[in-house]
PDB file of C-alpha atoms in Angstrom:
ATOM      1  CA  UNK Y   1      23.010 -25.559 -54.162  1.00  0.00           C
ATOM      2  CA  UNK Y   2      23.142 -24.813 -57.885  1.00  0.00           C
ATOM      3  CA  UNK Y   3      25.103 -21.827 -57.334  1.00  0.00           C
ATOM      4  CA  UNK Y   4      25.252 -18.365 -59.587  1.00  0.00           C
ATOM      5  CA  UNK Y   5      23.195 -19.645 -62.983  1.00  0.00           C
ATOM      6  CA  UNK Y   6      22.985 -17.043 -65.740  1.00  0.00           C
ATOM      7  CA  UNK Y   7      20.895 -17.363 -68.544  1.00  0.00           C
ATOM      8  CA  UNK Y   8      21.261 -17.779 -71.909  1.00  0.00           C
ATOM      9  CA  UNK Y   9      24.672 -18.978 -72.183  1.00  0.00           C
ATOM     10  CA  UNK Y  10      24.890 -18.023 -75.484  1.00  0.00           C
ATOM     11  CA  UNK Y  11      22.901 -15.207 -77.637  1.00  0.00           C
ATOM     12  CA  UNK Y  12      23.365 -13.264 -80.673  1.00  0.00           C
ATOM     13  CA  UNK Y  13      22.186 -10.168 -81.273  1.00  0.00           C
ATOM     14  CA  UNK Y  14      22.156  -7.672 -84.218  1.00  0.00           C
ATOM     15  CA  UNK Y  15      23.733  -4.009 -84.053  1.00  0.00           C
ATOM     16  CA  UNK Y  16      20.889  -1.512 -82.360  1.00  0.00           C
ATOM     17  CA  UNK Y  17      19.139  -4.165 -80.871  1.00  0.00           C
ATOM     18  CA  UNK Y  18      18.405  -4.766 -77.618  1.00  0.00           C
ATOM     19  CA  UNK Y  19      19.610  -7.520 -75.201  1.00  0.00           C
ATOM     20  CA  UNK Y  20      18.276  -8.812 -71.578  1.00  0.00           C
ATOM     21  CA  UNK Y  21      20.753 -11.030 -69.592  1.00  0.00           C
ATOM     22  CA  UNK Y  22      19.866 -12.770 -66.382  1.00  0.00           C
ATOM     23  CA  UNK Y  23      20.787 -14.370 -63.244  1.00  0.00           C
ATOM     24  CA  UNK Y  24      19.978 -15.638 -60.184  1.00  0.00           C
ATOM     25  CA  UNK Y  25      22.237 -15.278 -57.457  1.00  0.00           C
ATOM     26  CA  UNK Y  26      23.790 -18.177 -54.867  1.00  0.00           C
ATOM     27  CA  UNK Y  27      21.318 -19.481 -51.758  1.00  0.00           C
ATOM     28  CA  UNK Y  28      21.497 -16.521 -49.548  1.00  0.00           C
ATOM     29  CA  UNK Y  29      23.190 -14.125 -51.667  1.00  0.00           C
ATOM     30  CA  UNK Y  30      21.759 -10.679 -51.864  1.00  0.00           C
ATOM     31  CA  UNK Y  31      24.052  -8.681 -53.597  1.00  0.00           C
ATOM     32  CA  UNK Y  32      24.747  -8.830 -57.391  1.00  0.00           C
ATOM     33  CA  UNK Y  33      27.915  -7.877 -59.363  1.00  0.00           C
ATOM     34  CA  UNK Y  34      27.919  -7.783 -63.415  1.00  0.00           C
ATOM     35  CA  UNK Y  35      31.342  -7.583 -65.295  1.00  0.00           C
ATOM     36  CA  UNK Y  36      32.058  -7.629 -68.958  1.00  0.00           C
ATOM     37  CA  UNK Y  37      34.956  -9.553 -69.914  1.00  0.00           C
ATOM     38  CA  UNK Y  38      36.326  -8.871 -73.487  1.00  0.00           C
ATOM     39  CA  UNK Y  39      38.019 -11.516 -75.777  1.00  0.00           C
ATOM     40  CA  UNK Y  40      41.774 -11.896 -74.151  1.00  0.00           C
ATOM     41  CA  UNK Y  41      41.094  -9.280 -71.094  1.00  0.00           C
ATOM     42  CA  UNK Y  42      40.192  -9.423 -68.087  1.00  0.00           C
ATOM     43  CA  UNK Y  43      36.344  -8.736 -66.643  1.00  0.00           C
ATOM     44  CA  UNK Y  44      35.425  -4.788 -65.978  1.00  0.00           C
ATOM     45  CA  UNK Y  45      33.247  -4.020 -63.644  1.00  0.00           C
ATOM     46  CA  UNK Y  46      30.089  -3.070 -65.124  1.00  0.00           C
ATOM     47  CA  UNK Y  47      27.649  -2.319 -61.930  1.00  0.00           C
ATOM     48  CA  UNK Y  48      26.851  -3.696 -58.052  1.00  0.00           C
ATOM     49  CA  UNK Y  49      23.334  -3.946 -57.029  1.00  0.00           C
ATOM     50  CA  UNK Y  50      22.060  -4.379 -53.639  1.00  0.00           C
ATOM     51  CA  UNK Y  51      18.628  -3.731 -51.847  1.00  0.00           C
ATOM     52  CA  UNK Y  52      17.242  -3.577 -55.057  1.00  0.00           C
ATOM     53  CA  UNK Y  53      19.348  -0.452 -55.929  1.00  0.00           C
ATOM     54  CA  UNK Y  54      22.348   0.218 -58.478  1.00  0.00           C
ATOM     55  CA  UNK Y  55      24.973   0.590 -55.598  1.00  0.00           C
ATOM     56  CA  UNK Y  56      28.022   1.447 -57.645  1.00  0.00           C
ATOM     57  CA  UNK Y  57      28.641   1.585 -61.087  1.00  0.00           C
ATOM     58  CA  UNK Y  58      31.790   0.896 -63.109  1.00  0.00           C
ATOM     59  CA  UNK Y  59      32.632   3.308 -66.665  1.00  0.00           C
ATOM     60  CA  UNK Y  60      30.335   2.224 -68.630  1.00  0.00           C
ATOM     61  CA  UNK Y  61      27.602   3.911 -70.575  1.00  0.00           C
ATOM     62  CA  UNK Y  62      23.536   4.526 -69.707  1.00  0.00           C
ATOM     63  CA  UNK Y  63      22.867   1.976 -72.512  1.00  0.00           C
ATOM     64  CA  UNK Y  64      24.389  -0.054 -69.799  1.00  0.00           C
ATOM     65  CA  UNK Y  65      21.511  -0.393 -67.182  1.00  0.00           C
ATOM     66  CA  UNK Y  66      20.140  -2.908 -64.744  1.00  0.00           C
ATOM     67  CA  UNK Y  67      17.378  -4.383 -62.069  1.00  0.00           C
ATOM     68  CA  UNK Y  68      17.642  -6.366 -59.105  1.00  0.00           C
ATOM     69  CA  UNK Y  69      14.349  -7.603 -57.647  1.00  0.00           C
ATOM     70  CA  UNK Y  70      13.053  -8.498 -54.631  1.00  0.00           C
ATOM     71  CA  UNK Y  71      14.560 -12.077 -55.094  1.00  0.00           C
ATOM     72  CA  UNK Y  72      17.887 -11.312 -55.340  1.00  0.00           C
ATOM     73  CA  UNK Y  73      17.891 -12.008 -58.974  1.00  0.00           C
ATOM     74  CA  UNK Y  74      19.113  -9.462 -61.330  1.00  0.00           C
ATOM     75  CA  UNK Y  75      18.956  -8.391 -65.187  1.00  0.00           C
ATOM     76  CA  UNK Y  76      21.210  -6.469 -67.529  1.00  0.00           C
ATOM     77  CA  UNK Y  77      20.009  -4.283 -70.334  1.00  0.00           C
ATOM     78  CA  UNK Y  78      22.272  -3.251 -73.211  1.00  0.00           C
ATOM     79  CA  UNK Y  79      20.520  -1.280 -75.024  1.00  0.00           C
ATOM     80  CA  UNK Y  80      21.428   0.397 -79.167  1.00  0.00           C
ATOM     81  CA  UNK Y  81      24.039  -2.939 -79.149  1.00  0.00           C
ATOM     82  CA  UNK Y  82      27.450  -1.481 -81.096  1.00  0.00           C
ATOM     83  CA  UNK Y  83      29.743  -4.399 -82.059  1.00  0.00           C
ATOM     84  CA  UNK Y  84      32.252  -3.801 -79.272  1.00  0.00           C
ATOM     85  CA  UNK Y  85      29.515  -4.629 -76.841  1.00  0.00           C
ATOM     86  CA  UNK Y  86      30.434  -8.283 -78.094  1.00  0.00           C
ATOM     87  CA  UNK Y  87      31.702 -10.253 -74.850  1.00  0.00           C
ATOM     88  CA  UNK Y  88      31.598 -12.266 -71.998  1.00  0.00           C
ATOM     89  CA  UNK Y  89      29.166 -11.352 -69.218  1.00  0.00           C
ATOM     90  CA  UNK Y  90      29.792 -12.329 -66.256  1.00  0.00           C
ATOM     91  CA  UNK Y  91      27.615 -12.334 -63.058  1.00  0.00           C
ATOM     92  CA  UNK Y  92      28.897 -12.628 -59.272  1.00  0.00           C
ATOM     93  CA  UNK Y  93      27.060 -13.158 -56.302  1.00  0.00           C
ATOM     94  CA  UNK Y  94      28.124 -12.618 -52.560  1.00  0.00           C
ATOM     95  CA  UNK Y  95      26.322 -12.017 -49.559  1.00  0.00           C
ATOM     96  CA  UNK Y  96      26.632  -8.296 -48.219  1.00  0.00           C
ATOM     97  CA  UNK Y  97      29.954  -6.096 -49.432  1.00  0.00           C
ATOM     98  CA  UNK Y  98      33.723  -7.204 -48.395  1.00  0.00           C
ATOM     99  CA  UNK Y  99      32.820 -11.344 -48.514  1.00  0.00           C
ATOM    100  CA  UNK Y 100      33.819 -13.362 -51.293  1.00  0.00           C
ATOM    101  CA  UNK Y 101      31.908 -13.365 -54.794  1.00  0.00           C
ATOM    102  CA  UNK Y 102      30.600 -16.364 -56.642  1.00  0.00           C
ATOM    103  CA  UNK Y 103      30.641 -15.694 -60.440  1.00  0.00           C
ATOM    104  CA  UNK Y 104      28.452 -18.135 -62.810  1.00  0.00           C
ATOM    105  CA  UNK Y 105      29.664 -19.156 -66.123  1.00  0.00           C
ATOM    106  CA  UNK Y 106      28.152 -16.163 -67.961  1.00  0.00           C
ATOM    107  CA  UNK Y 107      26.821 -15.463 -71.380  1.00  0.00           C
ATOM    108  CA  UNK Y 108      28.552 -14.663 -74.410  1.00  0.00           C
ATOM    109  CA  UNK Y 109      26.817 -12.583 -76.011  1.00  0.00           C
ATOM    110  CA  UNK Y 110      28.168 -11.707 -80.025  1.00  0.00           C
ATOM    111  CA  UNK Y 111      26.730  -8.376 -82.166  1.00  0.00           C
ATOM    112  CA  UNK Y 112      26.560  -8.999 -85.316  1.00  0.00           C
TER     113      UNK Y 112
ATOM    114  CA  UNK G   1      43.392   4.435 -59.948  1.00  0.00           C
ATOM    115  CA  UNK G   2      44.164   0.760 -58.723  1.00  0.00           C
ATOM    116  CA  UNK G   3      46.312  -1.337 -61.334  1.00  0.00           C
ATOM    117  CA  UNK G   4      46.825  -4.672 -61.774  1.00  0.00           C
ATOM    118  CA  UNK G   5      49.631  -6.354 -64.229  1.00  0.00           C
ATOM    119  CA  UNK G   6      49.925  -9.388 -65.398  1.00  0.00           C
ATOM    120  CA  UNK G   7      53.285  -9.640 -67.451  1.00  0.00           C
ATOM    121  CA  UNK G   8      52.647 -13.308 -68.707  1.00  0.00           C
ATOM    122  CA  UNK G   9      50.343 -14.120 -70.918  1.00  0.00           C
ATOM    123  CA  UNK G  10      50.952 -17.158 -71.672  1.00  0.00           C
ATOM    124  CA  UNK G  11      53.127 -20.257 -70.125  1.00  0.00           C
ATOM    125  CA  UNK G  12      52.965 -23.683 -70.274  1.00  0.00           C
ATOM    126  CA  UNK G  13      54.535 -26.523 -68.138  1.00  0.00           C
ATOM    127  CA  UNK G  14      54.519 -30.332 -67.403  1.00  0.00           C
ATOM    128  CA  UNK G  15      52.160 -32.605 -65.773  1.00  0.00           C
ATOM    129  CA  UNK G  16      53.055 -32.862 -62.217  1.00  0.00           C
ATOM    130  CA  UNK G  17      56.321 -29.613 -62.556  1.00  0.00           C
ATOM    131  CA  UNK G  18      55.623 -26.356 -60.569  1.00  0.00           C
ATOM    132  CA  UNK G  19      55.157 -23.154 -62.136  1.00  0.00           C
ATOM    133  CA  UNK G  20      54.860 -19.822 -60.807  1.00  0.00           C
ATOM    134  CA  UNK G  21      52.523 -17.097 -62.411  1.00  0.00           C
ATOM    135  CA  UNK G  22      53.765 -13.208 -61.658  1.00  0.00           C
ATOM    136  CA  UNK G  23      51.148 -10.183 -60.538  1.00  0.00           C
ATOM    137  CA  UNK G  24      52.171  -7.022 -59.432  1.00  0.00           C
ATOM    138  CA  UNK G  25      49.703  -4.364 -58.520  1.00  0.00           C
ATOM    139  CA  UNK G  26      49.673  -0.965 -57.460  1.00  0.00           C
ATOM    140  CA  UNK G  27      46.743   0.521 -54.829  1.00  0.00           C
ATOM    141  CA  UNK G  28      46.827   3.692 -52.019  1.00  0.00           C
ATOM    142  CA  UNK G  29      45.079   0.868 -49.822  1.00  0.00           C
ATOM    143  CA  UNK G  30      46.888  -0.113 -46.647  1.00  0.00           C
ATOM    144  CA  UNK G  31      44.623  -2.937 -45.756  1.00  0.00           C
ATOM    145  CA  UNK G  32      42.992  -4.776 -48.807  1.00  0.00           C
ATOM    146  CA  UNK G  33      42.562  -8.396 -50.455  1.00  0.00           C
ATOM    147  CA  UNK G  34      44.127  -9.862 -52.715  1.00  0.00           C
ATOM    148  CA  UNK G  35      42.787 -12.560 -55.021  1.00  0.00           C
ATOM    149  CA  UNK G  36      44.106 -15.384 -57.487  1.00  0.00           C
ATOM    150  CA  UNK G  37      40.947 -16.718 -59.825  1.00  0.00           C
ATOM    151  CA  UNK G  38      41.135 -19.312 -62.706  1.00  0.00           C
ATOM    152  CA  UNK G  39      38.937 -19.707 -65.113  1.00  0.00           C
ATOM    153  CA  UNK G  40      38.629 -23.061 -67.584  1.00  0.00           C
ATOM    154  CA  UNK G  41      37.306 -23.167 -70.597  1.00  0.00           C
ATOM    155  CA  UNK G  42      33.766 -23.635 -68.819  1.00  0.00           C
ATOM    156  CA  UNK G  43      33.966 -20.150 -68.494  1.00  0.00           C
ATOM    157  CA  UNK G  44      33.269 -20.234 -64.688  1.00  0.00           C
ATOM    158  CA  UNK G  45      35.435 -18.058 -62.921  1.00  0.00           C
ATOM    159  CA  UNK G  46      36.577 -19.601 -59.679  1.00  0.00           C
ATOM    160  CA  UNK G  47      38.279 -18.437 -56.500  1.00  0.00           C
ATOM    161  CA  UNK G  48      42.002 -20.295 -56.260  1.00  0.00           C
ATOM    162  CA  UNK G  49      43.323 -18.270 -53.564  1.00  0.00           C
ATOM    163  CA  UNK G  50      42.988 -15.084 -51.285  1.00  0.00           C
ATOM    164  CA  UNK G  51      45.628 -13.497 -49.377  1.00  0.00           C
ATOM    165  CA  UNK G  52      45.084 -10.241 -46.871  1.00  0.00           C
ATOM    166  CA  UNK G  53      47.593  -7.426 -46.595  1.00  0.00           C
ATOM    167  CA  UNK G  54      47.846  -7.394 -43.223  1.00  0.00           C
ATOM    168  CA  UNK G  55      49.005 -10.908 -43.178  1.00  0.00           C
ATOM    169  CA  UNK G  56      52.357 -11.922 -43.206  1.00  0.00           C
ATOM    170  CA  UNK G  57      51.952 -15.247 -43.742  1.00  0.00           C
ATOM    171  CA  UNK G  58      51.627 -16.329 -47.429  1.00  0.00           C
ATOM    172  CA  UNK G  59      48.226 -18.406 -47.981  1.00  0.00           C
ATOM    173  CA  UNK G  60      48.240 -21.665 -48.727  1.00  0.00           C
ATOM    174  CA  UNK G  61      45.248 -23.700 -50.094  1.00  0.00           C
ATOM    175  CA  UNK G  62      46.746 -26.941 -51.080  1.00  0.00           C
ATOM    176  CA  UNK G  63      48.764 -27.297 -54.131  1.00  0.00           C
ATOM    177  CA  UNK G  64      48.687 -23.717 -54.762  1.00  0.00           C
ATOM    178  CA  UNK G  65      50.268 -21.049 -52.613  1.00  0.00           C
ATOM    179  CA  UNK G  66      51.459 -17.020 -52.842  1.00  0.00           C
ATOM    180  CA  UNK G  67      54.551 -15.423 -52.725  1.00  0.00           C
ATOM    181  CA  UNK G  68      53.068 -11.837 -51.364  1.00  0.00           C
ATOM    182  CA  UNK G  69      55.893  -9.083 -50.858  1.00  0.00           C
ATOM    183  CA  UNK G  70      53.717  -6.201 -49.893  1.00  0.00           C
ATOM    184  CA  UNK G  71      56.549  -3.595 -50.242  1.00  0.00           C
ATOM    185  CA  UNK G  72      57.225  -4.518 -53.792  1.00  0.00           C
ATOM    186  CA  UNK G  73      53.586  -4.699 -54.345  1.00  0.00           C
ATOM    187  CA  UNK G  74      53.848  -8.027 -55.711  1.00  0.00           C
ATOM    188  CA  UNK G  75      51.686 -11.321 -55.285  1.00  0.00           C
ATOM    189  CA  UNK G  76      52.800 -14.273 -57.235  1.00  0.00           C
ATOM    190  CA  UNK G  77      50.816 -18.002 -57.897  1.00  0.00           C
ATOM    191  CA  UNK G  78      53.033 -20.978 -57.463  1.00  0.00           C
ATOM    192  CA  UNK G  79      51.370 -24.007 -58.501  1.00  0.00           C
ATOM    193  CA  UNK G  80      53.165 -27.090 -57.297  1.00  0.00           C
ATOM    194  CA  UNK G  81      52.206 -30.553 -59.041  1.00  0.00           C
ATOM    195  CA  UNK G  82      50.452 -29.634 -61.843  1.00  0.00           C
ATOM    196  CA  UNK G  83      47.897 -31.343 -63.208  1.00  0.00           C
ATOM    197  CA  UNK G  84      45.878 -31.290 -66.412  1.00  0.00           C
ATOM    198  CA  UNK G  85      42.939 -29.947 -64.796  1.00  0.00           C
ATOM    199  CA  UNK G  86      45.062 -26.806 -63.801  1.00  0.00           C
ATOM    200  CA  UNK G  87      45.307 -25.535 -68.054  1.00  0.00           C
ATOM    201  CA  UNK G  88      42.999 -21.993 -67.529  1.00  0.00           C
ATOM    202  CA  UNK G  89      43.475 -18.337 -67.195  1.00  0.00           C
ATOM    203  CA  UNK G  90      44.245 -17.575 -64.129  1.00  0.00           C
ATOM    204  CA  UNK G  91      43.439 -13.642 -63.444  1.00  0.00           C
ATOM    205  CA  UNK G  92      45.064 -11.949 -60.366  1.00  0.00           C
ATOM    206  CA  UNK G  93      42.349  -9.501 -58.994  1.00  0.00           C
ATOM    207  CA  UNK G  94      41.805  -6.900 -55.982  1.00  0.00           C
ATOM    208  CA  UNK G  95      39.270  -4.922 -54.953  1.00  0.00           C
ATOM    209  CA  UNK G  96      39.864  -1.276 -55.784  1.00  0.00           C
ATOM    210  CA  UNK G  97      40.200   1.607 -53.009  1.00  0.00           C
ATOM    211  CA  UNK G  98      37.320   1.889 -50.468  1.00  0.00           C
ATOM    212  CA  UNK G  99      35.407  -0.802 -52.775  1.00  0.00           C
ATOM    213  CA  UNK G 100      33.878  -4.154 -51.740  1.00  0.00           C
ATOM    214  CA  UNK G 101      35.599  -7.408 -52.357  1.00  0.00           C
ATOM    215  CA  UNK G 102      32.884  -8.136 -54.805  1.00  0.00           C
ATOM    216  CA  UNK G 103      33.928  -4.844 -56.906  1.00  0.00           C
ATOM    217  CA  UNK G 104      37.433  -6.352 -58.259  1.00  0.00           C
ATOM    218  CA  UNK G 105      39.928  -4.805 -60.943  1.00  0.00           C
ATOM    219  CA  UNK G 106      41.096  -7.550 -62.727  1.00  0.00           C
ATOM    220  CA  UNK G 107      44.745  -8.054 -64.478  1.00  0.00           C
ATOM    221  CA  UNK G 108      44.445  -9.366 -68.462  1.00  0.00           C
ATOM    222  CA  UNK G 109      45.425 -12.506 -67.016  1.00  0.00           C
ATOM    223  CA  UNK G 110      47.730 -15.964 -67.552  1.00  0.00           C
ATOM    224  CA  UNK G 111      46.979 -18.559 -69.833  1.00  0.00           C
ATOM    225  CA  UNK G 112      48.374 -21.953 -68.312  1.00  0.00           C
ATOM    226  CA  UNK G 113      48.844 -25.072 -70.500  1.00  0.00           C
ATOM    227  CA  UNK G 114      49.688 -27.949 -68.325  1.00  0.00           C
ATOM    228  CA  UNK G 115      51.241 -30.622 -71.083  1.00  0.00           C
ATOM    229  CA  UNK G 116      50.756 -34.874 -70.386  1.00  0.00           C
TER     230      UNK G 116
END
């Protein structure tokens, strides 16, 4: 079981681009949690999908936006990058809501 | 909102010492998780612990245990035998009202050194 892979691990990106991130979920994992974890803080919740659908979403803006497809797997979008948007993303996987997540090692993404 | 503090961020101890990391947290929730991950310089973050609410007992998962005092809304690490494989952040974490476990709030975490 390779577990929750993300990919890239590491990108940089210039201010008002745009950026994909990716990741495929644990063996039998259908729902998908993505988190943005700052340099010294801990994550924030960015958004949940589920079903295919954005099932809750944490304060963050609409250039904040995401897919799940029929695979489980599951993309975030940052669109007009600012320099703050510079982080950690983190991905978690779990099966169903209320069991435990699975995060992967995430991709640090830095706006230059 | 839910709240979760962290008051340490930083501490160090010796290979094969104990050291306790603090977390205190504040939620409307009467029955809820709580949840002790660590994260290594891999970047991974991993599951150490988990402790429900409703549970008296204070979980144990080998070396590491919880000191939970659900009253004072406090839910300390201890980490008995360190070992160099222990030096991460460790990030108390619990899922905020009427959220799944998977939807956590996060404290700004501890970061361990354990020292040869």
């Amino acid at each position: 079981d390779a577990g929750v892979t993300q990919s890239p691990t590491h990108l940089i990106k210039t201010r008002g681009q745009q950026v994909t991130l990716r990741c495929s979920p644990k063996s039998g994992h259908d729902t998908v949690s993505w988190y943005q974890q700052a340099l010294g803080q801990g994550p924030q919740f960015i958004f949940q999908y589920y079903e295919e659908e954005e099932r809750q979403r944490g304060n963050f803006p609409d250039r904040f936006s995401g897919h799940q497809f029929p695979n489980y797997s599951s993309e975030l979008n940052v669109n007009a990058l600012l320099l703050g948007d510079s982080a950690l993303y983190l991905c978690a996987s779990s099966f169903r809501v209320g069991t435990e997540a699975f995060f992967g090692q995430g991709t640090r993404l830095t706006v230059v | 909102a839910q709240t979760v503090t962290q008051s340490q961020p930083e501490m160090s101890v010796q290979e094969a010492e104990t050291v306790t990391l603090s977390c205190t947290y504040d939620t409307s929730e009467s029955n809820y998780y709580l949840f002790w991950y660590k994260q290594p310089p891999s970047r991974q973050m991993i599951l150490v612990i988990r402790q429900e609410a409703y549970k008296q007992q204070n979980a144990t998962e080998n070396r590491f245990s919880v000191n939970f005092q659900k009253a004072a809304k406090s839910f300390s690490l201890k980490i008995s035998d360190s070992q160099l494989g222990d030096t991460a952040m460790y990030f108390c974490a619990l899922p905020p009202e009427q959220g799944g476990s998977e939807k956590l709030v996060f404290g700004k975490g501890t970061k361990l050194t354990v020292n040869p």
